[in-house]
CSV table of C-alpha atoms and ligand atoms in Angstrom, one decimal:
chain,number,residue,atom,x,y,z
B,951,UNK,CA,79.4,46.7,58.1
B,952,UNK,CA,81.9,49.5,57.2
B,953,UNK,CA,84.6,48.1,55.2
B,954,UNK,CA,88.3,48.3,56.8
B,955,UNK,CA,90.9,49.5,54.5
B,956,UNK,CA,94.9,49.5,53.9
B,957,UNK,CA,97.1,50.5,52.1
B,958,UNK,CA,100.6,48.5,51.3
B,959,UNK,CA,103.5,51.1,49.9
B,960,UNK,CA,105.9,48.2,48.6
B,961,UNK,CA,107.9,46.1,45.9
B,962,UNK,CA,106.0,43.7,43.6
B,963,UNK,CA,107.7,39.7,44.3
B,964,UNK,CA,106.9,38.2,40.8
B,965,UNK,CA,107.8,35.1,42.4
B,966,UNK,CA,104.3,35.9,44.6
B,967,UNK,CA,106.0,35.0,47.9
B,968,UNK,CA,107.1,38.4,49.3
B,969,UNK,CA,106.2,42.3,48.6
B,970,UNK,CA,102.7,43.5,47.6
B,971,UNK,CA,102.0,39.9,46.7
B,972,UNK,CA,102.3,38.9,50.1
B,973,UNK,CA,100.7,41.8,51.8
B,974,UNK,CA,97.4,41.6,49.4
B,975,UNK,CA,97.3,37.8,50.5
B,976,UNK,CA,97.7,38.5,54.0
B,977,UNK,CA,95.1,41.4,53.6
B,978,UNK,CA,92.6,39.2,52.2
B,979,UNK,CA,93.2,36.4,54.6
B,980,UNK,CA,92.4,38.8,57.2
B,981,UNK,CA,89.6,40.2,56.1
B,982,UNK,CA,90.6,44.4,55.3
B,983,UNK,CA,90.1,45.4,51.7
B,984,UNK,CA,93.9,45.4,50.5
B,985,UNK,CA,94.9,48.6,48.1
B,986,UNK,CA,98.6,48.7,46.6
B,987,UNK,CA,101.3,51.8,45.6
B,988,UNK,CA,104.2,50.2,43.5
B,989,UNK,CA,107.3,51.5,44.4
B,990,UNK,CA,109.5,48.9,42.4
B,991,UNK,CA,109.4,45.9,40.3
B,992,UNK,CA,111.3,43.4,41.1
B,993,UNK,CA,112.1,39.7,39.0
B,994,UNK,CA,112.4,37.3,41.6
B,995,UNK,CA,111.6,34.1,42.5
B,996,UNK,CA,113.1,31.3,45.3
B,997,UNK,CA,116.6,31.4,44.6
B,998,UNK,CA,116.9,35.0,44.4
B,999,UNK,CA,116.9,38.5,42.8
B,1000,UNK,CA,117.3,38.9,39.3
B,1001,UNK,CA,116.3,42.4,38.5
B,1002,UNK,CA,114.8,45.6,40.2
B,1003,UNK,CA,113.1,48.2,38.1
B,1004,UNK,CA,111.8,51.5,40.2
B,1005,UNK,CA,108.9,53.3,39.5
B,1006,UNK,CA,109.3,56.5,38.5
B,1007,UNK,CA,108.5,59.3,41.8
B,1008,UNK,CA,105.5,60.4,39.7
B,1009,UNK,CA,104.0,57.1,39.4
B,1010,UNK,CA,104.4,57.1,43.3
B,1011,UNK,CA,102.7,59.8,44.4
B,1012,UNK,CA,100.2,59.4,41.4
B,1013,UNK,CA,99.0,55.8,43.2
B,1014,UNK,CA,99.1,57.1,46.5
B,1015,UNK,CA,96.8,60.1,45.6
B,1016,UNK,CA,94.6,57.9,43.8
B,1017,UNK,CA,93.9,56.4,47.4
B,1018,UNK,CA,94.3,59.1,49.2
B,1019,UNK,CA,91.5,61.5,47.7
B,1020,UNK,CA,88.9,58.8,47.3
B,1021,UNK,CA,89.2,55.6,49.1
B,1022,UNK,CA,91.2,56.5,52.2
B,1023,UNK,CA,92.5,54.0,54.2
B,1024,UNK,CA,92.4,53.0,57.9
B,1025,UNK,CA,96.4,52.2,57.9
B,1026,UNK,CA,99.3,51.9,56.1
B,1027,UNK,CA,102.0,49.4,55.3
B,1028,UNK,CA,105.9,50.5,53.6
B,1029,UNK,CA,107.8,48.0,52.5
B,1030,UNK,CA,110.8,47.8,50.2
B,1031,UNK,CA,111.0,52.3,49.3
B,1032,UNK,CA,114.4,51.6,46.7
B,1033,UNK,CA,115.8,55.0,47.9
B,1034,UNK,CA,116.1,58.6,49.5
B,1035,UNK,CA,113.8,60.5,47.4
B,1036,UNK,CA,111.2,58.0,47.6
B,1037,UNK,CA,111.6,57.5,51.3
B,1038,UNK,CA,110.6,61.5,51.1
B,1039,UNK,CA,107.9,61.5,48.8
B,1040,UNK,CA,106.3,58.5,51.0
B,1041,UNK,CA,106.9,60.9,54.1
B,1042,UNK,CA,104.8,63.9,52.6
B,1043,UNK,CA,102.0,62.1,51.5
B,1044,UNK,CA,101.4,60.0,55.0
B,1045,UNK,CA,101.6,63.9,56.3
B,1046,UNK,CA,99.6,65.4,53.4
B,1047,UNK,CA,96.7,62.3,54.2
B,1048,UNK,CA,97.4,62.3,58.2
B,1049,UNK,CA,97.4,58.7,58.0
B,1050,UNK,CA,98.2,58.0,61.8
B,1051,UNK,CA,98.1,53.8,61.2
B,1052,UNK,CA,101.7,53.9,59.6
B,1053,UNK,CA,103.1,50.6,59.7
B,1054,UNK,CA,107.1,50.5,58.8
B,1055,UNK,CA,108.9,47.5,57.8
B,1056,UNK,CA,112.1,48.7,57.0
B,1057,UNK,CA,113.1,46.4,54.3
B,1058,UNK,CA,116.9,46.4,53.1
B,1059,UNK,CA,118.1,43.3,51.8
B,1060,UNK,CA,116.1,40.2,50.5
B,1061,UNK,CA,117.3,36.8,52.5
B,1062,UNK,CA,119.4,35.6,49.3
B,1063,UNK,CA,120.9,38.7,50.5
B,1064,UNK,CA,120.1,41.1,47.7
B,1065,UNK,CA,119.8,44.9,48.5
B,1066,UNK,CA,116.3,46.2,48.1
B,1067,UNK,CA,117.7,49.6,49.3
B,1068,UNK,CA,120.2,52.0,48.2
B,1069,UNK,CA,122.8,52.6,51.6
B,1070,UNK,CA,122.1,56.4,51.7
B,1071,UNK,CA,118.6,55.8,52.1
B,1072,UNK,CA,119.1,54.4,55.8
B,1073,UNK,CA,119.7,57.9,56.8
B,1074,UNK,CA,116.3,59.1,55.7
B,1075,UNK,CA,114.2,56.3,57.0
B,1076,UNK,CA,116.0,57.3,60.3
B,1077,UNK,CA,115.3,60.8,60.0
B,1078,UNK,CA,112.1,61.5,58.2
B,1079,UNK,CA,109.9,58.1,58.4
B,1080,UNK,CA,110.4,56.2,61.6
B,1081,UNK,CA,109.0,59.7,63.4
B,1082,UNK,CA,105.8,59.1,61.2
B,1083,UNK,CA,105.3,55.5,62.2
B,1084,UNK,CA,102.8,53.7,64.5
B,1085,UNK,CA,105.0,50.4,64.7
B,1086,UNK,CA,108.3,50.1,63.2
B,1087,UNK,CA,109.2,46.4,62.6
B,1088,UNK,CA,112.7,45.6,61.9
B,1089,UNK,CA,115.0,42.2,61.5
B,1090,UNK,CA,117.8,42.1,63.9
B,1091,UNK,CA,120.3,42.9,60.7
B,1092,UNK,CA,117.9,46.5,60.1
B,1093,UNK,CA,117.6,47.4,63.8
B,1094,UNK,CA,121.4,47.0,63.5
B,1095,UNK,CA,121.7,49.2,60.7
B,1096,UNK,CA,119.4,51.8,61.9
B,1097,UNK,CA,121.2,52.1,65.1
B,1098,UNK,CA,124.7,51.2,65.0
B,1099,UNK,CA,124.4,48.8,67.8
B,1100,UNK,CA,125.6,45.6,67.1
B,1101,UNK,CA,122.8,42.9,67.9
B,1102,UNK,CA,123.4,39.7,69.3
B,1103,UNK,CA,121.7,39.2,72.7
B,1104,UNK,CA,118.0,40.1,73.7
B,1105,UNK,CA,119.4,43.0,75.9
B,1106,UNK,CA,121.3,44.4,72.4
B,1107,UNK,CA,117.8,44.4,70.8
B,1108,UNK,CA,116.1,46.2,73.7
B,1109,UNK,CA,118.9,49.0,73.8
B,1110,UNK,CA,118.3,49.1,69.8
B,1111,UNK,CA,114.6,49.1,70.3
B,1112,UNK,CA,115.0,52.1,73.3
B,1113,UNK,CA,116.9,54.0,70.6
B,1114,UNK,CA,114.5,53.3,67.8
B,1115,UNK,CA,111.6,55.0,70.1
B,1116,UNK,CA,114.1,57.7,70.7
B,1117,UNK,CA,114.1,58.4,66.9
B,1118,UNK,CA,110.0,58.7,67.2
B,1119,UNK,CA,108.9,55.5,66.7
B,1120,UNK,CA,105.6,54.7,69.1
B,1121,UNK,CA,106.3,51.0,69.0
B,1122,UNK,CA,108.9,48.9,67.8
B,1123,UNK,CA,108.8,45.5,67.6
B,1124,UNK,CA,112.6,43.6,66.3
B,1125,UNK,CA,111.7,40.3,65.0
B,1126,UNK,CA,113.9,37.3,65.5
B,1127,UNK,CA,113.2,35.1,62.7
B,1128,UNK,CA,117.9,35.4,62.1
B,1129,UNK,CA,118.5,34.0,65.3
B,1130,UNK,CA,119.4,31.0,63.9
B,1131,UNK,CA,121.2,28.9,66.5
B,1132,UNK,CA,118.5,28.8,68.6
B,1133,UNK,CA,115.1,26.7,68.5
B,1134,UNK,CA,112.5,29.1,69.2
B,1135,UNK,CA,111.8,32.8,67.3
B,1136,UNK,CA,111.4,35.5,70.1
B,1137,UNK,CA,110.0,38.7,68.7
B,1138,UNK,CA,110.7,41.8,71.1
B,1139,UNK,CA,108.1,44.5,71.3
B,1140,UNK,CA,108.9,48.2,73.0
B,1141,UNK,CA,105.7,50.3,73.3
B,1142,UNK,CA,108.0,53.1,75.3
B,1143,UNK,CA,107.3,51.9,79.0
B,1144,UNK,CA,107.4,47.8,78.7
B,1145,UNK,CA,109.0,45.1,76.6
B,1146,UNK,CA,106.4,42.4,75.7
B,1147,UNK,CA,108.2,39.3,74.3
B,1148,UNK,CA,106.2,36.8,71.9
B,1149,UNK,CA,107.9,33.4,72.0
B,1150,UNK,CA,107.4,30.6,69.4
B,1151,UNK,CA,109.3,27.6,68.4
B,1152,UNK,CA,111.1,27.7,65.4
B,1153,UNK,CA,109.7,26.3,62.4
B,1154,UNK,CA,113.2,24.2,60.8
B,1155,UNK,CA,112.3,25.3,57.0
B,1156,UNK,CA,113.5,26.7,53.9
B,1157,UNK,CA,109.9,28.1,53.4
B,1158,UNK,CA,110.4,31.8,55.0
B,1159,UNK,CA,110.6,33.9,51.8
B,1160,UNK,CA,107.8,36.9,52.8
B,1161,UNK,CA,107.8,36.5,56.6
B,1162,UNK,CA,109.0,40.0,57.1
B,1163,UNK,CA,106.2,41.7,54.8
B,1164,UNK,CA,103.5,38.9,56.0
B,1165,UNK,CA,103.9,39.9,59.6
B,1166,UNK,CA,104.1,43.7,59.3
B,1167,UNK,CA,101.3,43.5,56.5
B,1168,UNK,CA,99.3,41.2,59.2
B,1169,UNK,CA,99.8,43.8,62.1
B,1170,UNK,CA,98.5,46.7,59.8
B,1171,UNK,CA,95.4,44.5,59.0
B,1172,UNK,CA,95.1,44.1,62.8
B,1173,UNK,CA,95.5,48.0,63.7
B,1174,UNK,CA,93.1,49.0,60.9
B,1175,UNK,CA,90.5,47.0,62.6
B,1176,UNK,CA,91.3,48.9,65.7
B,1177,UNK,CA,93.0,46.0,67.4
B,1178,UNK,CA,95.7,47.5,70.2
B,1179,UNK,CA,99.4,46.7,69.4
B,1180,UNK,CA,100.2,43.7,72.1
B,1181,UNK,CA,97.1,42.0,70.6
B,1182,UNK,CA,98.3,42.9,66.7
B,1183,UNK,CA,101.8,41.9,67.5
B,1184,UNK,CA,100.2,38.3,68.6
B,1185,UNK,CA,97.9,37.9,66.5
B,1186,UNK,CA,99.9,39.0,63.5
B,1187,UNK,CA,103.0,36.2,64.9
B,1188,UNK,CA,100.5,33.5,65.0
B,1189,UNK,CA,99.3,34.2,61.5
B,1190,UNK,CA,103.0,33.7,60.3
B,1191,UNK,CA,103.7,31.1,62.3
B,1192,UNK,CA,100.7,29.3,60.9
B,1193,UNK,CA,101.5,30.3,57.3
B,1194,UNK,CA,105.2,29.1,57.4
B,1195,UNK,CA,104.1,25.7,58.8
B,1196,UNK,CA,102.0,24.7,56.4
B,1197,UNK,CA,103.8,26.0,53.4
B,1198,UNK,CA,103.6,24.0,50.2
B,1199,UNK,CA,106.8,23.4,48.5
B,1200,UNK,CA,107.3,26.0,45.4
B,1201,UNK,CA,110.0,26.7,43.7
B,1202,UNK,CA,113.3,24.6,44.3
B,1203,UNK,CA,114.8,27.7,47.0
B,1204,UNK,CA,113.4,29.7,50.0
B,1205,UNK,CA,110.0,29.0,49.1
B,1206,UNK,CA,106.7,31.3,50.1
B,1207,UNK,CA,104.2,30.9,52.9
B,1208,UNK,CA,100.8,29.7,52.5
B,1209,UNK,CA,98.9,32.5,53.4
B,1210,UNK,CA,95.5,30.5,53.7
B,1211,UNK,CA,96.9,27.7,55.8
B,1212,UNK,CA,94.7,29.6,58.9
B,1213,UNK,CA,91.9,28.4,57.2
B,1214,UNK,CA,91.9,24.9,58.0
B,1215,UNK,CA,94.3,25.2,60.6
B,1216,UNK,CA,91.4,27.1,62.1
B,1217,UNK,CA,93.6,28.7,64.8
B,1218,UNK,CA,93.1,32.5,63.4
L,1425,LIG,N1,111.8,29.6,61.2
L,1425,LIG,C1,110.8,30.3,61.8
L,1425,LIG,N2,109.9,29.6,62.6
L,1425,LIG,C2,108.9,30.3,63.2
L,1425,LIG,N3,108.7,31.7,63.0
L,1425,LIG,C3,109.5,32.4,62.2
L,1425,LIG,C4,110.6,31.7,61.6
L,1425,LIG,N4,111.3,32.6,60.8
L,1425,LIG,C5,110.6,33.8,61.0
L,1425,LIG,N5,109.6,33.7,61.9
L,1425,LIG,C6,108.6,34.7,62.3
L,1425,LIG,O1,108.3,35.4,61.1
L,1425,LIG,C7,108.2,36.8,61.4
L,1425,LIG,C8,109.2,37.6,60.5
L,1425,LIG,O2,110.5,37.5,61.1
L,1425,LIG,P1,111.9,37.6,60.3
L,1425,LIG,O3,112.9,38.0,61.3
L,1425,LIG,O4,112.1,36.4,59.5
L,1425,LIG,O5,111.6,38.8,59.3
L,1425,LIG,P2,112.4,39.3,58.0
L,1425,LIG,O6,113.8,38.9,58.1
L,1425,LIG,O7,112.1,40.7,57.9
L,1425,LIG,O8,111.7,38.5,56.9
L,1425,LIG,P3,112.0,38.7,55.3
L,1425,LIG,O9,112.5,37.4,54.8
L,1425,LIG,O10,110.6,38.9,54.7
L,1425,LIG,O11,112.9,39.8,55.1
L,1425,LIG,C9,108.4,37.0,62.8
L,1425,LIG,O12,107.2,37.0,63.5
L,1425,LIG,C10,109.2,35.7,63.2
L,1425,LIG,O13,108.9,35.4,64.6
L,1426,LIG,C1,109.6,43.2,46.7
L,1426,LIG,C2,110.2,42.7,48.0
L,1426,LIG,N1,109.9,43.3,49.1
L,1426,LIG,C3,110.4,42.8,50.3
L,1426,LIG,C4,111.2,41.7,50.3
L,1426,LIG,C5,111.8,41.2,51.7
L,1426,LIG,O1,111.4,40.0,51.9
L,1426,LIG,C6,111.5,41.1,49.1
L,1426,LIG,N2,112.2,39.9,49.0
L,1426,LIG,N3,110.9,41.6,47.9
C-alpha cells in the first residue's frame, strides 16, 4: 500500500500536549506517516508559557526543502508561524512544492493566554496564506481577529466564515470549543455554498491543551487520505472528542489529550 504522507509546519509543546507533539500523535494515531518543520521552540507545560525561541528563516525553509525535494507529502498542516516573515517564507514554499492539501490553523494565543504570534503577522496570514489554504480552521477569538467581526452568535461566525472564503479560503471551519456557557461544542463548517454544523456535547474538563492543533492535524490526516471535507471535519471532531474524554490527568493545569484513547474506545 502507498504510504500517505503530511507534513506539520508548527511549534514544538515540550510539555507534549500541543504543537508538533500533538500533530505527530494524532498522525500516527491515524495512520499517515507524520513529517515535522520547526518553526519555534517553545518551554511549556500545563500551566502555561514560559519561553519561545524561533527558529531561524533558514532553518525553515532548510526543513521544509528537506521534504519537499524527496519525500513529498500528500498535505500539509501550519500551526503556530511566530511572525510575518515566516508567514512568507511558509507561503513560497507551499507555492514552490504546489502543495494543494494546505491545512491552516491560525494559531495566536495559547489558552493560558500567551501570544504565539506577533500582532503584525495577522495581516499576512490574511493576505498571503489563507488564499493558499484547503481548510482554514480558526477559534472564535482568531476568526475574530482575522475579520474584525465581533463573534458571539452562530450567525456572527457564519458572516466571519462568508468573509474568510472571501479572502480565498476553500473551506472554513470556526471551531467552538470558547463557547463556554453553553453545554454542547458546535463547530461551523463553510465550504462556499452550505454551512454544515457538527454538534457534540461538551466535555466539562480542564484537559483541552492541544485541541486546536489535534483537530486541524486530524483533518490533514483525513484529506491526505483523500477523505472529502464534511467527512474530515467529522471524523477529525470525533477523534478530539474521543481524545479529550479519556484524557489522563498530567500535569497539575490544562492538561493534554490522550491521543490513543480511539483505540479502546474503538469508535475511530
Ligand atoms: N470541552 C470540550 N468538549 C468537547 N469538545 C471540545 C471541547 N473543547 C474543544 N472541543 C473540540 O475541540 C476542537 C478544537 O476546538 P477549540 O475551539 O478548543 O480549538 P482551539 O481553541 O484552537 O484549541 P487550542 O487550545 O489548541 O488553541 C473542536 O473540534 C471542538 O469542537
Ligand atoms: C507550540 C504550540 N502551538 C500551538 C499551541 C496552541 O494550542 C500551543 N499552545 N503551542
Amino acid at each position: 500500500m502507498k504510504p500517505i504522507k503530511v507534513l506539520t509546519i508548527a511549534g514544538s509543546d515540550s510539555g507534549g500536549g500541543a504543537g508538533i507533539q500533538a500533530d505527530l500523535k494524532t498522525f500516527q494515531e491515524l495512520e499517515v506517516f507524520g513529517m515535522s518543520a520547526i518553526t519555534a521552540i517553545t518551554a511549556q507545560n500545563t500551566l502555561g508559557l514560559q519561553g519561545v525561541y524561533p527558529s531561524s528563516l533558514e532553518a525553515v525553509a532548510n526543513q521544509i526543502d528537506s521534504i519537499g525535494t524527496d519525500i513529498g507529502a500528500d498535505a500539509i498542516k501550519t500551526g503556530m508561524l511566530f511572525n510575518s516573515e515566516m508567514i512568507g517564507l511558509v507561503c513560497e514554499k507551499i507555492k514552490q512544492y504546489q502543495w494543494d492539501n494546505v491545512v491552516v490553523d491560525p494559531v495566536m494565543i495559547a489558552k493560558g493566554g500567551a501570544s504565539l504570534l506577533q500582532e503584525e503577522a495577522v495581516k499576512t496570514m490574511r493576505e498571503q496564506l489563507i488564499p493558499l489554504s484547503k481548510v482554514i480552521t480558526p477559534n472564535m477569538p482568531e476568526a475574530a481577529a482575522l475579520t474584525g467581526i465581533t463573534i458571539q452568535s452562530l450567525e456572527d461566525r457564519k458572516e466571519a466564515a462568508k468573509m474568510l472564503h472571501d479572502l480565498g479560503a476553500r473551506n472554513v471551519v470556526i471551531k467552538g470549543g470558547h463557547e463556554i456557557n453553553s453545554d454542547e461544542v458546535i463547530d461551523l463548517l463553510y465550504d462556499g455554498t452550505e454551512f454544515t454544523m457538527y454538534q457534540s456535547r461538551r466535555i466539562h474538563t480542564n484537559n483541552t491543551h492541544g485541541t486546536g492543533c489535534t483537530f486541524a492535524a486530524a483533518v490533514a490526516s483525513e484529506l491526505a487520505k483523500g477523505v472529502e471535507i464534511k467527512v474530515a471535519v467529522r471524523n477529525a471532531k470525533k477523534f478530539v472528542h474521543i481524545s479529550i474524554e479519556h484524557a489522563m490527568q498530567i500535569g497539575s493545569g490544562h492538561g493534554p489529550l490522550n491521543h490513543a484513547a480511539h483505540r479502546t474506545v474503538g469508535e475511530q
